[in-house]
XYZ file of C-alpha atoms in Angstrom:
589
model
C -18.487 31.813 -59.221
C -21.920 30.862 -59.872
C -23.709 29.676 -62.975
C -27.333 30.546 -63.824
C -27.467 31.862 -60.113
C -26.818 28.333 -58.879
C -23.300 28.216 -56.933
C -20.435 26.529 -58.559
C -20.026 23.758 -55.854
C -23.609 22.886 -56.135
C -23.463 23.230 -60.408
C -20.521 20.708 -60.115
C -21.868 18.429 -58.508
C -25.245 18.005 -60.469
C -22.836 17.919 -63.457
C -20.613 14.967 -61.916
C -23.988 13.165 -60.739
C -25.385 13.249 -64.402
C -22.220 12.052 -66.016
C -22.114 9.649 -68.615
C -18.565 8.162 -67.962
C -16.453 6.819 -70.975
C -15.736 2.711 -70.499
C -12.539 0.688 -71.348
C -12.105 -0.430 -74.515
C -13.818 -4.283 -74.756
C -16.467 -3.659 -71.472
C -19.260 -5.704 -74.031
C -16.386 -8.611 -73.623
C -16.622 -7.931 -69.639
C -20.636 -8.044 -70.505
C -21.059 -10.736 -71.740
C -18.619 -13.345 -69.784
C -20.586 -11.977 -66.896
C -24.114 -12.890 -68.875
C -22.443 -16.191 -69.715
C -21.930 -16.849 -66.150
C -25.311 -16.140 -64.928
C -26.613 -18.542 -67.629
C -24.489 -21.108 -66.365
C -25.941 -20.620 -63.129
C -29.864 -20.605 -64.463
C -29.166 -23.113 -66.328
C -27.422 -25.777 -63.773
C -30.159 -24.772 -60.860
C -33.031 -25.576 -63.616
C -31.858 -28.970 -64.372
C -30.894 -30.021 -61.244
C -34.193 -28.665 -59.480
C -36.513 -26.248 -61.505
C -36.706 -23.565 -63.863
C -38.989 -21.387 -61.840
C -36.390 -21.547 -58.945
C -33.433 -20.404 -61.282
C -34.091 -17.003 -61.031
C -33.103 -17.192 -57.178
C -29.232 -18.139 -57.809
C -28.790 -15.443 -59.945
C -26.967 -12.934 -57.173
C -24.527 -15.774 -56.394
C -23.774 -15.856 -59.641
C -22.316 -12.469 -59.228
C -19.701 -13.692 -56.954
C -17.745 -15.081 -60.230
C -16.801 -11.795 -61.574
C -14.591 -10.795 -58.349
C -10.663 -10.746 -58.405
C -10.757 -11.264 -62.616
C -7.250 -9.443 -62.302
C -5.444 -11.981 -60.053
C -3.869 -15.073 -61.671
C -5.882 -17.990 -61.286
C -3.963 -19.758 -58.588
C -4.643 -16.748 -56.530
C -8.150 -16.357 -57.770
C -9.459 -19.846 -57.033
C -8.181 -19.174 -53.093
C -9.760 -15.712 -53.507
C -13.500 -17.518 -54.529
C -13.096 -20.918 -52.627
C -13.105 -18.798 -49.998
C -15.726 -16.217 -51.226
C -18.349 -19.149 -51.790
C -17.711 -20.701 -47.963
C -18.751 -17.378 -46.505
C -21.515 -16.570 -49.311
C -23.359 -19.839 -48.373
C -22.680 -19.367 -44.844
C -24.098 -16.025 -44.937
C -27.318 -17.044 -47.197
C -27.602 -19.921 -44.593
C -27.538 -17.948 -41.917
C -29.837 -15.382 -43.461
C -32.072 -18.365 -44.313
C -32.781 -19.432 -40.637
C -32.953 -15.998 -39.134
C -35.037 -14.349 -41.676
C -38.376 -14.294 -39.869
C -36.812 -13.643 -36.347
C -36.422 -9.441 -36.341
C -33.995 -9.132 -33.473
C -31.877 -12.192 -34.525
C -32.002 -11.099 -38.156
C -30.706 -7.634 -37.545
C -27.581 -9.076 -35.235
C -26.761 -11.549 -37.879
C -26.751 -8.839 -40.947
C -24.843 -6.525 -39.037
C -22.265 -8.750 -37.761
C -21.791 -10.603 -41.789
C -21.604 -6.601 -42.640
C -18.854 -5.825 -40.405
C -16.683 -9.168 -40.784
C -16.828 -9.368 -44.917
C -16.442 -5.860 -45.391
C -13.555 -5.741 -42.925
C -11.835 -8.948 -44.578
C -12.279 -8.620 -47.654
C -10.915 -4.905 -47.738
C -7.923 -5.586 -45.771
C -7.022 -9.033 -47.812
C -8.143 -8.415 -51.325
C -9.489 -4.639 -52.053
C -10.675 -5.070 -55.442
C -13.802 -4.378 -56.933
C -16.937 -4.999 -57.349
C -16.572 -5.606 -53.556
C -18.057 -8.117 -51.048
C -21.689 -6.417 -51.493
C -23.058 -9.937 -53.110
C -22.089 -11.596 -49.926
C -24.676 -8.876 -47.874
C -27.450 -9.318 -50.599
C -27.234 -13.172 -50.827
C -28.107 -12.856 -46.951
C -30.742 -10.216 -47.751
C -32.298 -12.173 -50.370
C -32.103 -15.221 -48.539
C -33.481 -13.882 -45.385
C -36.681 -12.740 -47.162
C -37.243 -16.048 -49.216
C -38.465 -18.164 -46.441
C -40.981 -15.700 -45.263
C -43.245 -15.664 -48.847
C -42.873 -19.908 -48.613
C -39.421 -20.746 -50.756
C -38.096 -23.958 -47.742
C -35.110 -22.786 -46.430
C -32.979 -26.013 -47.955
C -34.450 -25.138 -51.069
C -32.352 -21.666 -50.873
C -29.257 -23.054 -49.826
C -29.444 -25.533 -52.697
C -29.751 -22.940 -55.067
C -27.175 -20.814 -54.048
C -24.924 -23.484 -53.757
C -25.561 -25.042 -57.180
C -25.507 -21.607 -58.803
C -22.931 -19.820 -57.479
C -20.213 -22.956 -57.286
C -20.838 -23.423 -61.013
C -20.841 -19.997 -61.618
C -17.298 -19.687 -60.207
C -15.702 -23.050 -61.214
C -17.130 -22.154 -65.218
C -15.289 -18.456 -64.662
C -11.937 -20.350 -63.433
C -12.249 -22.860 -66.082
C -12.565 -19.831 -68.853
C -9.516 -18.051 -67.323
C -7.146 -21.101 -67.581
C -8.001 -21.837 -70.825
C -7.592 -18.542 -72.105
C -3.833 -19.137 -70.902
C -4.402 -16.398 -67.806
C -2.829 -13.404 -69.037
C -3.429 -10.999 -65.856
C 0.530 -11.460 -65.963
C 1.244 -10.275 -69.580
C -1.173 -7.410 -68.481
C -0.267 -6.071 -65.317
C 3.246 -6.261 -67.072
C 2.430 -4.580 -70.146
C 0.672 -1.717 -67.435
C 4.265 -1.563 -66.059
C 5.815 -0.788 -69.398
C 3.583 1.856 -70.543
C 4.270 3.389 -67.375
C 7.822 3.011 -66.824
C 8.569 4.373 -70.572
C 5.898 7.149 -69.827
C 8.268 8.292 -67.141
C 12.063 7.475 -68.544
C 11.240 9.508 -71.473
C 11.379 12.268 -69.708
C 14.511 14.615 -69.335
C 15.753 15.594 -65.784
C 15.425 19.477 -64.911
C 13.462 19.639 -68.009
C 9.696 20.432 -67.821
C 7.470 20.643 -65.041
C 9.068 18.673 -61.715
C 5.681 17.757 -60.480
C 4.681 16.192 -63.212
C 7.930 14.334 -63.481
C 7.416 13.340 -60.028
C 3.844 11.666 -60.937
C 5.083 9.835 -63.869
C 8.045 8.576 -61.365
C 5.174 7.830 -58.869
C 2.874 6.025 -61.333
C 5.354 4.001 -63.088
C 6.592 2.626 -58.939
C 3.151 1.438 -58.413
C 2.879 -0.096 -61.564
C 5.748 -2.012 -61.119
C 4.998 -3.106 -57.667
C 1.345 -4.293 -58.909
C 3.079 -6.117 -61.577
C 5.305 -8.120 -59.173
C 2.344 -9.101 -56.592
C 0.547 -10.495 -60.116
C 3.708 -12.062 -61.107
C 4.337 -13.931 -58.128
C 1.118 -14.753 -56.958
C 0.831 -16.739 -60.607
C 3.394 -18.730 -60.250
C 3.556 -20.793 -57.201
C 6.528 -21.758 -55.469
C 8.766 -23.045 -58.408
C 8.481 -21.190 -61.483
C 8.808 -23.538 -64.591
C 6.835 -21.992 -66.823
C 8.722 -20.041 -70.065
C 6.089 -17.789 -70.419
C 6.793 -16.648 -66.721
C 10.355 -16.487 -66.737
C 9.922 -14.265 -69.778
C 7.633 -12.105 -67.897
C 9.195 -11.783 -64.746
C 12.576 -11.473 -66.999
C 10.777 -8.584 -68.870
C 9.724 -6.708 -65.462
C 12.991 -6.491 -63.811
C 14.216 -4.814 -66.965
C 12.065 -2.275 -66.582
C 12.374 -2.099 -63.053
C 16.194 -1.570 -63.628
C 15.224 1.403 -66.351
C 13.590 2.896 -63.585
C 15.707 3.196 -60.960
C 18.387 4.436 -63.194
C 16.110 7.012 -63.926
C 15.595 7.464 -60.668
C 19.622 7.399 -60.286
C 20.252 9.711 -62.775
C 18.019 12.478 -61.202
C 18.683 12.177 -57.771
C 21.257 9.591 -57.023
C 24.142 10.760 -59.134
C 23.883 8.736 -61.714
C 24.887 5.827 -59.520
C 25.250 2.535 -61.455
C 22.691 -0.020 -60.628
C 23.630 -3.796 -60.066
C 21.186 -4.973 -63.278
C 22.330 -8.160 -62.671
C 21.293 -8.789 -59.633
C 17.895 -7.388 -60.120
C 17.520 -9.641 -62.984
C 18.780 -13.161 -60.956
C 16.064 -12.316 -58.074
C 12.482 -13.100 -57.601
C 10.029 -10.478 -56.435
C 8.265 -11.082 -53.267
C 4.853 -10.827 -53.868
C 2.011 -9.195 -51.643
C 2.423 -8.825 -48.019
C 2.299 -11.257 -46.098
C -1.612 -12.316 -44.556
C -0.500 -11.407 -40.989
C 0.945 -8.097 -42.158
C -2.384 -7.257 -44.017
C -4.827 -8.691 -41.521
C -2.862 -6.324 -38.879
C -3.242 -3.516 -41.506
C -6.596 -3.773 -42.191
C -7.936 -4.447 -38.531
C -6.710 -1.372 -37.382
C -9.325 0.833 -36.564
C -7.913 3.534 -38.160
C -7.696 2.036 -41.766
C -10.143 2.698 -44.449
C -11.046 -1.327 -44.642
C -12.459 -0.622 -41.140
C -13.986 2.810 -41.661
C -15.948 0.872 -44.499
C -16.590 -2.228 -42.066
C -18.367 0.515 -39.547
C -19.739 2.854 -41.934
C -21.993 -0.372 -43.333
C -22.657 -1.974 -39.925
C -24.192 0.986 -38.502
C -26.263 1.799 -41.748
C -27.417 -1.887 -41.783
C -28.167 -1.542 -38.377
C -29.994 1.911 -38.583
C -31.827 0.080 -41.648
C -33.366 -2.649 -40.168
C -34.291 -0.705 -36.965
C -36.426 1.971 -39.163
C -37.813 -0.426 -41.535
C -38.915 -3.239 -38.193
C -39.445 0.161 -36.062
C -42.377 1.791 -38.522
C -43.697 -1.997 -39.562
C -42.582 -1.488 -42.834
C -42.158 -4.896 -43.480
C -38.969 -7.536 -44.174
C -35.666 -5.060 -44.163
C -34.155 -7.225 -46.984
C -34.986 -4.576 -49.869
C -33.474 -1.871 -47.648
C -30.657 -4.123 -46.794
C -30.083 -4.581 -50.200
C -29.526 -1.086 -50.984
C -27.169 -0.102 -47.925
C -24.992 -2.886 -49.175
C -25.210 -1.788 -52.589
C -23.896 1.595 -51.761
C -21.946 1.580 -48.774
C -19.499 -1.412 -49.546
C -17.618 0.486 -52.095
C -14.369 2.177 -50.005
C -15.086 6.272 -51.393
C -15.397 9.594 -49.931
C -18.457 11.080 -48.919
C -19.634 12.892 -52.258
C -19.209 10.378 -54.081
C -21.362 7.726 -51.658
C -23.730 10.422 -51.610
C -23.664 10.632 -55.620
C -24.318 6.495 -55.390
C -27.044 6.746 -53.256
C -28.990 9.108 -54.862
C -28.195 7.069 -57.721
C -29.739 4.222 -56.909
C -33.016 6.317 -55.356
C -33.477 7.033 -59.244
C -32.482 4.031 -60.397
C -34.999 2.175 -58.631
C -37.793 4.379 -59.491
C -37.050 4.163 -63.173
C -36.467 0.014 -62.712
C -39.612 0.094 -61.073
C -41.173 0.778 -64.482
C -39.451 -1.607 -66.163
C -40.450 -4.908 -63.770
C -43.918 -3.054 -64.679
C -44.136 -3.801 -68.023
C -41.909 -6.909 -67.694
C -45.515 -7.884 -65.183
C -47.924 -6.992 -68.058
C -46.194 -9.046 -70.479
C -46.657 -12.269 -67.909
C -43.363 -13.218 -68.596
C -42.977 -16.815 -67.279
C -40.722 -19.860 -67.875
C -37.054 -20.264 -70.156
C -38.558 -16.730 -71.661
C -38.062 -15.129 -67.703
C -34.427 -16.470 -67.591
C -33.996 -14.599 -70.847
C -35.018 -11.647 -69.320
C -33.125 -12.050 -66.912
C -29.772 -12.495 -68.860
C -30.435 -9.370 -70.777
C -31.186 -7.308 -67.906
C -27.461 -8.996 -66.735
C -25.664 -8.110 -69.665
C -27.814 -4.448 -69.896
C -26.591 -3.787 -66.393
C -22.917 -4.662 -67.068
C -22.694 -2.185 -69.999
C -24.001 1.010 -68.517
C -23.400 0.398 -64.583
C -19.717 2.383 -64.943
C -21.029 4.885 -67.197
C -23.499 5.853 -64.494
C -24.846 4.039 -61.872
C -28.083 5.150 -61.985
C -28.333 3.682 -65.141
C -27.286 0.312 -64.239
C -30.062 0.847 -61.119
C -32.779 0.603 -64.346
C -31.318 -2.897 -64.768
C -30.525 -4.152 -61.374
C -33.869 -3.022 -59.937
C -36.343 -5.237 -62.048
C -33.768 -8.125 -61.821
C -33.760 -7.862 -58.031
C -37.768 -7.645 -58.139
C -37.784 -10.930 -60.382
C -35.681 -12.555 -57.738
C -37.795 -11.671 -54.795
C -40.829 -12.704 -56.697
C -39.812 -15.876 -58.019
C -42.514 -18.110 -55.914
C -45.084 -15.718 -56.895
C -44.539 -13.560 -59.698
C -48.075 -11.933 -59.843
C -48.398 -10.313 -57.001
C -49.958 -6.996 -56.835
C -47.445 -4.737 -58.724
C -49.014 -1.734 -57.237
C -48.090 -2.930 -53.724
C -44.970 -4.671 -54.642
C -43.775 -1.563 -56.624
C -44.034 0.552 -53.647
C -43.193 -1.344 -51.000
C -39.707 -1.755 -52.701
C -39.561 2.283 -53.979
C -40.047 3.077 -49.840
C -37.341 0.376 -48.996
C -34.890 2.122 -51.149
C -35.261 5.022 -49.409
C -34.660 3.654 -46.018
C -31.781 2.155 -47.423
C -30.901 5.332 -49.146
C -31.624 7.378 -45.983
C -29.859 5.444 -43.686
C -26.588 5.503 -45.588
C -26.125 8.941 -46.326
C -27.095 9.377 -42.488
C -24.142 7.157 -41.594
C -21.887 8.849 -44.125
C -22.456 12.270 -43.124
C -22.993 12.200 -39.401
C -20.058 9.534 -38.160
C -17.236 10.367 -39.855
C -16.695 14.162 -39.822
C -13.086 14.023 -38.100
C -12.082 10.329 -39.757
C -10.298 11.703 -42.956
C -7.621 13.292 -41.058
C -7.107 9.862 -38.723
C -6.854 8.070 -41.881
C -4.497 9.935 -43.484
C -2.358 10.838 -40.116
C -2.480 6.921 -39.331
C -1.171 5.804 -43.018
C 1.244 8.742 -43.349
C 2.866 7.280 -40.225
C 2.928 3.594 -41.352
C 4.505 4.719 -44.362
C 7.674 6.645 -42.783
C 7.859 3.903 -40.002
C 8.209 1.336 -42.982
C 10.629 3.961 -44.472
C 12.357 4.137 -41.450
C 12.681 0.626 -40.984
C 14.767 -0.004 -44.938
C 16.915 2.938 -44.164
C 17.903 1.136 -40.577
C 18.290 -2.259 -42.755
C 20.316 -0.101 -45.611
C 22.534 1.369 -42.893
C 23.679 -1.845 -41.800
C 23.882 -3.071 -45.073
C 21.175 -5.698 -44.838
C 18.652 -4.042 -47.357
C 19.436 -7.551 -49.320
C 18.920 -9.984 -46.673
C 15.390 -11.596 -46.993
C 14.293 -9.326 -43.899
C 15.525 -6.687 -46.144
C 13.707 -7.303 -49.533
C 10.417 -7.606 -46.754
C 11.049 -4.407 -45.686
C 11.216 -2.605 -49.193
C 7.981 -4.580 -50.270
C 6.187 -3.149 -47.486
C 7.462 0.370 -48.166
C 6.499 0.242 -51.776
C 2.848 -1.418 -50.055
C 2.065 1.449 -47.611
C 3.369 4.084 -50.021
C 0.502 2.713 -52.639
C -1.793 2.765 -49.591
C -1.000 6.406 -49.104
C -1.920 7.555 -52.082
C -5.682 6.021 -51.880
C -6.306 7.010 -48.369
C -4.947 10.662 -49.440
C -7.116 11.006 -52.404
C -10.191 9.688 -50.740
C -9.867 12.373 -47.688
C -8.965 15.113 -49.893
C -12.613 14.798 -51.626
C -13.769 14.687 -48.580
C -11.727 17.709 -46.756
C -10.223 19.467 -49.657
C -9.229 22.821 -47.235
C -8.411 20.743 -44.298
C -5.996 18.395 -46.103
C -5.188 20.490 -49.152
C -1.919 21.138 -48.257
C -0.733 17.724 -47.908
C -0.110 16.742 -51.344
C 2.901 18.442 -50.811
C 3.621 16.392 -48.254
C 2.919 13.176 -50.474
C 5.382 14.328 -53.228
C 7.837 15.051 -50.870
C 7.472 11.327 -49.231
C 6.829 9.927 -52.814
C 10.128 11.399 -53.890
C 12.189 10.540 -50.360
C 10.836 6.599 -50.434
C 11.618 5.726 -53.919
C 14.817 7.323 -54.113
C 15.682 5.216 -51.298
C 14.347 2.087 -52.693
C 16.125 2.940 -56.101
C 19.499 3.737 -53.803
C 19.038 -0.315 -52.539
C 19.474 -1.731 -55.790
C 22.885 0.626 -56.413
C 25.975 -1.064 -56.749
C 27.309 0.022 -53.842
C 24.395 1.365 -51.815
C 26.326 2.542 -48.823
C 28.643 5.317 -51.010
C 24.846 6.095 -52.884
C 23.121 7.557 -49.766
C 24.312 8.239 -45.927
C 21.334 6.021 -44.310
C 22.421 6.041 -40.937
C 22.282 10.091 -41.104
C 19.094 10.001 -42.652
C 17.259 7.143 -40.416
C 18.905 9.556 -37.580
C 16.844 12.523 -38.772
C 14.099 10.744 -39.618
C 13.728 8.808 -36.190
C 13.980 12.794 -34.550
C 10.758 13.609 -37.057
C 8.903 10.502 -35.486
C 9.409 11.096 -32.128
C 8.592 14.646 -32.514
C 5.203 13.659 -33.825
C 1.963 13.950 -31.567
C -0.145 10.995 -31.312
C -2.630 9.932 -34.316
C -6.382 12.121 -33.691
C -8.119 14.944 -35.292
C -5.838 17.507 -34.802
C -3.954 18.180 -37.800
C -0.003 18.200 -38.095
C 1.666 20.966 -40.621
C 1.867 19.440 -43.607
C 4.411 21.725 -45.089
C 6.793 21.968 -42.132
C 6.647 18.245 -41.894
C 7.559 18.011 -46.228
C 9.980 20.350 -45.415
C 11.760 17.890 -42.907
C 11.449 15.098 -45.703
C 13.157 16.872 -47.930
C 16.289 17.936 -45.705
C 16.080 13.911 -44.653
C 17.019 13.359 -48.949
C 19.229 16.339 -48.467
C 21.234 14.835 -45.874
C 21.574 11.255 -47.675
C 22.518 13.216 -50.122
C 25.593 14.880 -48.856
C 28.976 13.740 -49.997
C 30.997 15.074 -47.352
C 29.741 12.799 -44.394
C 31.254 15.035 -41.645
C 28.987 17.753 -42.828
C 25.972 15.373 -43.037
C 26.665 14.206 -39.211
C 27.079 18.388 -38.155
C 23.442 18.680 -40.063
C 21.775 16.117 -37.789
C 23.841 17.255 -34.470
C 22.102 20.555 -35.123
């Protein structure tokens, strides 16, 4: 159906591009810590070397808003380990900067290794982008006269305050990422016990049921990575006390829909300690797959970096750091290909609106402690209306970037400077949604063929363990974690290739319920009283092993996504069975 004569795909998306998104509750709070930080930053480089160089740190000063959900034991790991690689990539920027060849192989290879690390090992937002445009920036500096010692001692002074300040705030404010995630867990967990068996609308149970899983699981990994090895704390045991209640509601829920109202051992839920995340190995081997989104991201950025830096050094453009900039800026976020699209365009209009703004910021001759005001209300600015639209947040980030790049000479010709950076932006632009659209026509389906199979080989694996009655041996509780992991990791891959192929892959969200509903049925069956009267594992780990060998090999081609649902739901059928005899004929035939 079209509106005004304009198609309804192409009226959609115009609409989604010029949405004004609604914000959490408390984003000025988010603001303003984030401003806080960057004045920490200014104000530690200005002290210890100069107020005109302060500007300069302010994109490592980013860096301390990363991981603000993890605990802060996990956290200070997370950015320890963040700052190493941010100096060594503004270092390494630093020396190559004026060396074309050498530049380009050194931005494409810091693309490709942060973007693949930090994806597989910590996936949260805003990304690893500062750790591309601190090499950018730094790249560039040397060229217009900043020495290159001078840059690393910024950064270094900037961004290690920046981050030990954020730590120091989140300790004192008695870290309560815990209470949260666990609170998260409880609104979701009620949200889905309320609800009445055979009563409403089953797929909607079955998302509430889905929800309330993954809650639960990100509530664990937050509770254990905040506590260490021993737990002493009261405020901890209370927590983690609190969780396995609600983890026990929920699989009697689960029980009481689809496991015969099966009595669950409460106790024993309550007297162990969750496991955590998987384990580094396990992720690393996740994520370096090159069929998992954290690499499809990894690629997608290396080849638009490259592409970026051989247009802008190809038509003597000039330094490829703006352009840099803005591949990292829109690229590093894992998302399908509309909405890439929607950031790049984005940040074409951003920039040209920006552009106006470090205008009048140049005929004001803003200089001095007045410029590093500026600068902290353009940070605080940005924070506000960035998730409301990004274009927006492009007005802000655009003249901040420009002060940055200017700081050794502010008064340069803004005419030049103006469009030198509007042209960069385009390359940048340009080059990314060339990447986007031209390499990864057939990867949606790999993705979600390649994580579809993780998931029922980890599913696989607990019914085996279940079977032979080790589902609570530590190899056991391993096994469920990385169930509940992979089914999580389903989900995002799914909904990410369904935006991008909604026809192609349409029909497998049947498939995901029908896994959904399979996996945590079986995970709720392990924590049963008696999980081998519960559910006939060995018949269903039969059935399912016949599915998996029956598959063909992870590609393009497409597997029926509806005969392959149906098969998961005879697999619950058959676990289901009382009369074991019958179950056994089932899988004979």
């Amino acid at each position: 159906m079209a509106t005004w004569g304009v198609p309804e795909t192409v009226s959609r998306q115009v609409l989604t591009f010029t949405e004004i998104k609604s914000v959490e509750p408390g984003r000025w709070k988010f603001a303003l810590e984030a401003t806080f930080l960057a004045a920490v930053s200014l104000t530690v480089i200005s002290l210890v070397l100069s107020p005109s160089l302060a500007i300069i740190g302010l994109t490592g000063a980013f860096l301390a808003t990363i991981a603000r959900s993890r605990p802060w034991r996990e956290r200070l790991i997370i950015l320890s380990t963040m700052y190493v690689g941010y100096l060594a990539s503004v270092t390494l920027g630093a020396l190559t900067g004026s060396r074309p060849w050498l530049l380009t192989i050194v931005l494409v290879l810091i693309s490709l290794v942060v973007v693949l690390a930090y994806n597989a090992l910590v996936n949260e937002q805003p990304g690893p982008m500062f750790l591309i445009m601190g090499a950018a920036i730094a790249s560039y500096l040397p060229t217009v006269h900043v020495p290159v010692h001078t840059v690393i001692e910024i950064n270094a002074l900037g961004t290690g305050s920046a981050c030990a300040v954020s730590l120091l705030i989140q300790i004192a404010r008695r870290d309560t990422t815990v209470h949260d995630a666990v609170d998260d867990a409880q609104q979701a967990v009620h949200a889905y016990t309320e609800t009445v068996p055979d009563q409403g609308d089953p797929a909607e149970r079955g998302l509430l049921r889905d929800r309330a899983y993954a809650a639960v699981f990100r509530a664990s990994t937050v509770l254990e990575a905040a506590v260490g090895s021993k737990p002493r704390s009261r405020r901890w045991s209370r927590d983690n006390l609190r969780l396995r209640q609600l983890h026990a509601d929920l699989v009697r829920r689960i029980s009481l829909a689809g496991l015969h109202a099966a009595p669950v051992a409460a106790d024993k839920m309550e007297g162990q300690r969750y496991l955590g995340s998987p384990s580094f190995a396990y992720l690393l081997r996740w994520g370096l797959s090159q069929r998992s989104l954290p690499w499809l991201a990894a690629r997608r950025l290396a080849a638009a970096v490259l592409l970026t830096c051989a247009v802008s050094y190809g038509l003597h453009l000039g330094h490829p750091y703006w352009a840099v900039l803005t591949t990292a800026l829109i690229i590093t976020v894992g998302a399908d290909r509309l909405s890439l699209t929607h950031r790049a365009l984005h940040r074409l209009a951003g920039t040209l609106a920006g552009v106006l703004v470090f205008f009048a910021l140049h005929a004001l001759h803003v200089s001095g402690v007045l410029l590093l005001g500026v600068a902290l209300l353009l940070v605080f600015l940005m924070q506000m209306v960035v998730v409301r639209n990004y274009a927006l947040g492009g007005i802000f980030i655009t003249p901040m970037a420009l002060l940055i790049s200017t700081a050794d000479n502010p008064y340069q010709p803004v005419g030049h400077i103006a469009g030198l950076r509007i042209l960069d932006t385009a390359v940048g632009a340009a080059s990314s949604l060339i990447v986007i659209w031209v390499s990864s026509r057939g990867t949606p389906v790999i993705l979600v063929r390649r994580q579809y199979r993780r998931a029922l080989r980890a599913l696989e694996r607990v019914l085996v363990m279940l079977a032979d009655g080790e589902q609570s041996t530590p190899a056991g509780f391993e096994a469920r974690r990385d169930l509940s992991f992979e089914q999580l990791q389903c989900a995002q891959v799914l909904q990410i290739a369904q935006v991008d192929l909604p026809l192609t892959l349409g029909s497998w969200g049947e498939l995901e319920a029908a896994l959904n509903k399979l996996s945590y049925t079986v995970l709720a069956a392990c924590w049963t009283v008696n999980p081998p009267a519960t559910l006939h594992a060995d018949a269903m780990a039969a059935r399912l092993q016949r599915i998996l060998s029956k598959l063909p090999p992870v590609s393009r081609t497409l597997v029926d996504a509806h005969e392959l649902a149906k098969d998961l739901h005879d697999v619950l059928r058959i676990g289901m069975a009382r009369d074991r005899a019958a179950s056994a004929d089932t899988v004979s035939g």
